[in-house]
Coordinates of C-alpha atoms in Angstrom, one line a residue:
M103 CA -186.4 -150.4 44.8
T104 CA -187.1 -147.1 44.2
K105 CA -189.4 -145.8 47.3
I106 CA -191.9 -142.9 48.4
D107 CA -189.2 -141.3 50.5
D108 CA -186.8 -141.5 47.8
V109 CA -190.1 -139.2 45.3
A110 CA -190.4 -137.8 48.4
R111 CA -187.2 -136.1 48.7
L112 CA -186.4 -135.4 45.5
A113 CA -189.9 -133.8 45.3
G114 CA -188.9 -131.7 48.5
V115 CA -192.1 -132.4 50.2
S116 CA -192.9 -135.0 53.0
T117 CA -194.2 -138.6 52.1
A118 CA -197.7 -137.9 52.5
T119 CA -198.2 -134.5 50.4
V120 CA -196.8 -137.0 47.4
S121 CA -199.2 -140.2 48.7
R122 CA -202.1 -136.9 47.9
A123 CA -200.4 -135.6 44.6
L124 CA -199.8 -139.1 42.8
R125 CA -203.8 -140.2 44.5
G126 CA -205.1 -136.4 42.7
L127 CA -206.4 -134.9 45.5
P128 CA -208.4 -130.9 45.4
T129 CA -205.7 -130.5 48.7
V130 CA -202.7 -130.6 46.3
S131 CA -201.5 -127.2 44.7
Q132 CA -201.1 -127.5 41.3
A133 CA -197.4 -127.0 41.3
T134 CA -196.4 -129.7 44.6
R135 CA -198.5 -132.1 42.1
A136 CA -195.9 -131.2 38.5
R137 CA -192.9 -131.2 41.0
V138 CA -194.5 -134.6 42.8
L139 CA -194.9 -135.9 39.1
A140 CA -191.5 -134.5 37.7
A141 CA -190.3 -136.4 40.5
A142 CA -191.7 -139.2 40.0
A143 CA -191.6 -140.2 36.4
Q144 CA -187.5 -138.6 36.9
L145 CA -186.6 -142.0 39.2
G146 CA -189.4 -144.1 37.4
Y147 CA -191.9 -144.7 41.0
T148 CA -195.0 -146.2 40.8
A149 CA -197.0 -146.0 44.3
S150 CA -199.4 -148.7 44.5
P151 CA -202.7 -147.4 46.6
S152 CA -201.4 -149.7 49.6
A153 CA -198.3 -148.5 49.7
S154 CA -198.8 -144.9 49.6
R155 CA -201.4 -144.7 51.8
L156 CA -199.0 -147.0 54.2
A157 CA -196.2 -145.2 53.5
G158 CA -198.9 -142.3 55.8
G159 CA -199.4 -145.4 58.3
K160 CA -203.0 -145.1 56.7
T161 CA -204.9 -147.7 55.7
G162 CA -207.2 -145.1 53.5
A163 CA -210.5 -147.0 54.7
V164 CA -213.4 -145.0 56.7
A165 CA -215.4 -146.8 59.1
V166 CA -219.8 -146.6 57.9
V167 CA -221.5 -148.4 60.6
V168 CA -225.4 -148.9 60.1
P169 CA -228.6 -150.1 62.4
R170 CA -229.5 -152.3 59.0
I171 CA -228.3 -151.5 55.2
T172 CA -231.6 -153.2 54.0
R173 CA -233.7 -149.8 55.5
W174 CA -234.1 -147.0 52.9
F175 CA -232.5 -144.1 54.0
F176 CA -229.1 -146.0 56.2
A177 CA -228.9 -147.7 52.6
T178 CA -229.1 -143.7 50.6
V179 CA -226.7 -142.0 53.0
V180 CA -224.3 -145.3 52.4
E181 CA -223.7 -145.1 48.9
A182 CA -224.1 -140.8 48.5
A183 CA -221.3 -141.6 51.7
E184 CA -219.1 -144.1 49.4
E185 CA -219.4 -141.7 46.3
A186 CA -218.0 -138.9 48.6
L187 CA -215.3 -141.4 50.0
H188 CA -213.6 -142.6 46.7
H189 CA -214.2 -139.8 45.1
G190 CA -211.7 -137.8 47.6
G191 CA -209.0 -141.8 47.5
Y192 CA -210.6 -143.7 50.5
D193 CA -211.6 -146.9 50.7
L194 CA -215.3 -147.9 52.9
L195 CA -215.4 -149.8 55.3
L196 CA -219.4 -151.0 55.7
H197 CA -219.9 -152.4 59.3
N198 CA -223.8 -153.6 59.3
L199 CA -224.9 -154.6 62.3
G200 CA -228.2 -156.7 61.6
G201 CA -230.2 -154.9 63.9
S202 CA -228.3 -156.8 66.7
E203 CA -227.2 -155.8 69.5
S204 CA -224.5 -158.1 70.3
E205 CA -223.3 -157.2 67.1
R206 CA -222.5 -153.6 68.0
Q207 CA -221.2 -154.6 71.0
R208 CA -218.6 -157.2 69.2
L209 CA -217.9 -154.3 66.5
L210 CA -216.9 -151.1 69.7
H211 CA -215.8 -153.3 72.7
T212 CA -213.7 -155.8 70.6
A213 CA -210.4 -154.9 68.1
A214 CA -212.1 -154.8 65.4
L215 CA -211.6 -151.8 64.1
H216 CA -208.4 -151.8 65.8
K217 CA -205.6 -150.1 63.3
R218 CA -207.9 -150.6 59.8
V219 CA -209.7 -148.1 59.6
D220 CA -209.2 -143.9 59.3
A221 CA -212.1 -142.9 60.3
L222 CA -215.6 -143.8 61.4
M223 CA -218.6 -142.7 60.7
L224 CA -221.8 -144.7 62.9
V225 CA -225.3 -143.8 60.9
A226 CA -228.1 -143.9 63.3
T227 CA -226.4 -145.8 66.1
P228 CA -226.6 -144.4 69.6
L229 CA -224.3 -145.4 72.1
Q230 CA -224.5 -145.8 76.4
G231 CA -222.1 -145.6 79.0
A232 CA -218.6 -147.4 78.0
D233 CA -219.9 -147.4 73.9
F234 CA -218.4 -143.9 74.4
N235 CA -215.1 -144.2 75.3
A236 CA -214.8 -147.5 73.6
V237 CA -215.0 -145.2 70.7
T238 CA -213.6 -142.0 72.2
S239 CA -210.1 -144.6 72.4
L240 CA -210.0 -145.2 68.8
A241 CA -208.7 -141.8 68.4
L242 CA -210.1 -141.6 65.0
P243 CA -211.8 -138.7 63.7
G244 CA -215.7 -139.5 64.2
V245 CA -218.7 -138.2 62.5
T246 CA -222.3 -139.0 63.5
V247 CA -225.7 -139.8 61.3
S248 CA -229.0 -139.1 62.2
S249 CA -228.3 -140.5 65.7
G250 CA -229.8 -139.3 68.8
T251 CA -227.0 -139.7 71.3
G252 CA -223.1 -137.3 70.0
V253 CA -219.6 -138.2 70.6
P254 CA -218.0 -135.7 73.1
G255 CA -215.5 -134.1 70.0
W256 CA -217.2 -134.7 67.2
P257 CA -219.9 -133.7 65.1
S258 CA -222.7 -134.2 64.6
I259 CA -225.9 -134.7 60.9
R260 CA -229.4 -135.0 61.7
I261 CA -233.0 -133.4 60.7
D262 CA -235.2 -132.8 63.9
D263 CA -236.9 -135.3 63.1
V264 CA -239.2 -133.4 66.0
A265 CA -239.8 -130.4 63.9
A266 CA -240.6 -132.1 61.0
A267 CA -242.8 -134.4 62.7
R268 CA -245.0 -131.7 63.9
T269 CA -245.5 -130.7 60.0
A270 CA -246.4 -134.2 59.5
T271 CA -249.2 -133.7 61.4
T272 CA -250.0 -130.7 61.4
H273 CA -250.9 -130.5 57.5
L274 CA -253.4 -133.0 58.1
I275 CA -255.3 -130.9 60.9
E276 CA -255.1 -128.3 58.3
C277 CA -256.6 -130.6 55.9
G278 CA -259.4 -130.9 58.6
H279 CA -258.0 -134.1 60.2
R280 CA -258.9 -134.2 64.0
R281 CA -258.7 -138.6 64.5
I282 CA -255.0 -138.6 63.7
A283 CA -253.0 -141.9 64.6
H284 CA -249.8 -142.7 65.6
I285 CA -247.7 -145.1 63.7
S286 CA -244.5 -145.7 65.1
G287 CA -241.4 -147.7 65.9
D288 CA -240.2 -150.0 68.1
P289 CA -239.8 -149.4 71.3
T290 CA -238.6 -153.0 71.8
D291 CA -235.3 -152.0 69.1
E292 CA -232.5 -154.2 70.3
L293 CA -230.4 -150.5 69.2
A294 CA -232.4 -148.1 70.8
F295 CA -233.1 -146.0 68.2
T296 CA -234.6 -142.3 69.3
T297 CA -236.5 -141.5 66.1
H298 CA -239.1 -142.5 67.0
I299 CA -240.0 -140.7 69.8
D300 CA -238.6 -137.4 68.5
R301 CA -241.2 -138.3 66.3
R302 CA -243.4 -138.9 68.6
R303 CA -242.6 -136.2 70.9
G304 CA -243.4 -134.1 67.5
Y305 CA -246.8 -135.5 66.6
R306 CA -248.1 -134.6 70.1
E307 CA -246.7 -131.5 70.0
A308 CA -247.9 -130.8 66.3
L309 CA -252.2 -132.6 68.5
D310 CA -251.7 -130.1 71.8
A311 CA -251.1 -126.7 69.3
A312 CA -254.1 -127.3 68.2
G313 CA -256.5 -127.8 71.0
I314 CA -256.6 -132.1 69.7
A315 CA -256.3 -134.6 72.8
P316 CA -254.0 -137.0 72.3
D317 CA -256.2 -140.9 72.4
P318 CA -253.3 -143.7 72.7
V319 CA -256.3 -145.8 71.5
L320 CA -254.9 -143.9 68.3
D321 CA -251.7 -144.6 68.9
V322 CA -249.9 -147.9 67.4
E323 CA -246.1 -148.9 67.7
G324 CA -245.1 -151.0 65.2
E325 CA -241.6 -150.9 62.7
F326 CA -239.8 -149.1 60.8
T327 CA -241.0 -151.6 58.0
V328 CA -244.1 -151.8 55.3
A329 CA -245.0 -154.8 57.4
G330 CA -244.4 -152.9 60.5
G331 CA -246.7 -150.4 58.9
E332 CA -249.5 -153.5 57.4
R333 CA -250.0 -155.3 61.1
A334 CA -249.4 -151.3 62.5
V335 CA -252.8 -150.8 60.9
A336 CA -254.5 -154.6 61.4
E337 CA -253.7 -153.3 65.7
L338 CA -255.7 -150.0 64.5
L339 CA -258.6 -152.0 63.4
R340 CA -258.8 -154.4 65.5
R341 CA -259.2 -152.1 68.2
G342 CA -262.8 -150.7 66.5
A343 CA -261.4 -147.0 66.0
R344 CA -261.2 -145.8 62.8
P345 CA -258.6 -143.0 62.2
T346 CA -259.2 -140.7 59.4
A347 CA -255.5 -139.8 58.7
I348 CA -252.4 -141.7 59.9
F349 CA -249.5 -140.3 60.7
A350 CA -246.4 -142.6 59.9
A351 CA -243.2 -142.4 61.9
C352 CA -241.5 -143.0 58.1
D353 CA -242.3 -144.1 54.0
E354 CA -242.1 -147.2 54.8
I355 CA -244.9 -147.7 57.5
A356 CA -247.3 -146.0 55.2
M357 CA -246.3 -148.3 52.4
G358 CA -247.3 -150.5 54.1
A359 CA -250.1 -148.6 55.9
M360 CA -251.2 -147.6 52.6
A361 CA -251.2 -151.4 51.1
A362 CA -253.0 -152.5 54.9
L363 CA -256.4 -150.7 54.2
R364 CA -256.8 -150.7 50.4
Q365 CA -257.1 -154.6 51.4
A366 CA -259.3 -153.4 53.9
G367 CA -261.6 -152.4 51.7
L368 CA -260.6 -148.3 52.6
R369 CA -259.7 -145.8 49.9
V370 CA -256.7 -143.5 50.1
P371 CA -257.4 -140.7 51.3
A372 CA -260.6 -140.8 50.5
D373 CA -261.3 -142.6 54.1
I374 CA -258.0 -142.6 54.7
S375 CA -255.5 -140.4 54.7
V376 CA -251.9 -141.0 55.1
I377 CA -248.0 -139.3 55.3
G378 CA -244.9 -140.4 56.3
I379 CA -241.1 -139.0 56.8
D380 CA -238.4 -139.1 53.9
D381 CA -239.8 -138.7 51.0
H382 CA -238.6 -142.8 50.2
D383 CA -237.4 -142.9 45.9
L384 CA -241.0 -144.5 45.9
A385 CA -242.8 -142.4 47.3
G386 CA -243.8 -140.3 44.3
V387 CA -244.8 -143.7 42.7
V388 CA -247.3 -144.4 45.3
G389 CA -248.6 -140.5 45.5
L390 CA -247.6 -140.5 49.1
T391 CA -248.0 -137.0 51.0
T392 CA -244.7 -137.4 53.4
V393 CA -241.5 -134.7 54.7
A394 CA -239.0 -134.7 52.9
Q395 CA -235.2 -135.3 54.1
P396 CA -232.4 -135.4 52.6
A397 CA -231.1 -138.5 53.5
A398 CA -228.2 -138.0 50.7
D399 CA -227.1 -135.3 51.2
Q400 CA -226.6 -136.2 54.9
G401 CA -223.9 -138.8 54.3
R402 CA -222.2 -137.1 50.9
L403 CA -222.3 -134.8 54.3
A404 CA -220.3 -136.7 57.3
A405 CA -217.7 -138.1 54.1
N406 CA -217.0 -134.9 53.7
I407 CA -215.9 -133.7 56.6
L408 CA -214.6 -137.0 56.9
L409 CA -212.6 -136.2 54.3
S410 CA -210.9 -132.8 55.6
P411 CA -208.7 -134.3 58.6
L412 CA -208.2 -137.3 56.7
T413 CA -206.2 -134.9 53.9
G414 CA -204.1 -131.8 55.7
G415 CA -207.6 -129.9 56.0
D416 CA -209.4 -129.4 59.5
Y417 CA -211.6 -130.9 60.9
P418 CA -214.5 -129.1 63.1
G419 CA -214.7 -131.2 65.6
E420 CA -217.6 -131.6 68.3
E421 CA -220.4 -129.0 66.4
T422 CA -224.2 -129.9 65.1
V423 CA -225.4 -129.3 61.7
I424 CA -229.7 -129.9 61.3
L425 CA -230.4 -130.1 57.7
P426 CA -234.0 -128.8 56.4
T427 CA -237.0 -131.0 56.0
H428 CA -240.5 -130.0 53.8
L429 CA -243.8 -131.2 53.1
I430 CA -244.5 -132.6 49.6
V431 CA -247.5 -132.5 49.3
R432 CA -249.8 -135.6 47.0
E433 CA -252.4 -137.9 46.6
S434 CA -252.1 -139.3 49.8
T435 CA -253.9 -136.6 51.7
A436 CA -257.4 -134.8 51.5
P437 CA -259.7 -133.5 53.8
P438 CA -261.9 -136.3 55.5
R439 CA -265.2 -137.1 54.4
A440 CA -268.4 -135.4 54.6
N441 CA -270.3 -137.6 57.1

């Protein structure tokens, strides 16, 4: 029975090159690919995906860890990453933590990933203490996406959350608003996200730059969900200190806030303006002003960074790539109504 080693020997290349050539990966020159294909044809060799991967000591899979796959940002990152990995000849192995700290601990501190994947992508999954040793001990190329904490030796891809929040709040200020509420993420979240901390900081920096004193009554904690936005608006209205505008830490919160305001008989933006961050797929449908972030680009870039060393290219090592954001003005923001 012909083996991949036989093809490699006849073609004068390594088994890894045979594997890449037969999968049609772009890292193999046309001349080398032709030589490999000719050798395979001469020997009557047909490779199965599993066989070619095992020959190079590879699994052909990349693990992608996300906190909650049902959230728009995470799902968008995963979809783009999967498309890029598939194009590069790799499968995506999804680990959805479901918001559970115990699941994160199980994944990182047991053999759940050992010898099952060739690379690791952590999406908005902050690491603490012994987590760093657990991850680096896997000795795999890795990348973090939108994570507050990086991993030594790994590249990191993110946006500047402080700047994005500052842009959103500044837009409201430039519209003439001074009573601007902020709905942030949940500080008690098990997975210890830091995104909401950075976005609150950007909100406060914008207020400070405009000479507006932050009002604790207008700062409400919530969750990065539509329901979280609805509950936060209910709390704001219960406090009785109505704002003229709301900066929501993400578009899902913003859309929930818009729904709750309308249910309370308030008009958006005539009574209260609303802005978010993301440019969610439905943001244009509901007319939401937002600071757009390139979620798909983050997933695509992260996948391509991992594909490079997996297919014979370079691995960048520890570096931070910050992708740009930009303001999209729609119908949900306007100057405050004159009293």
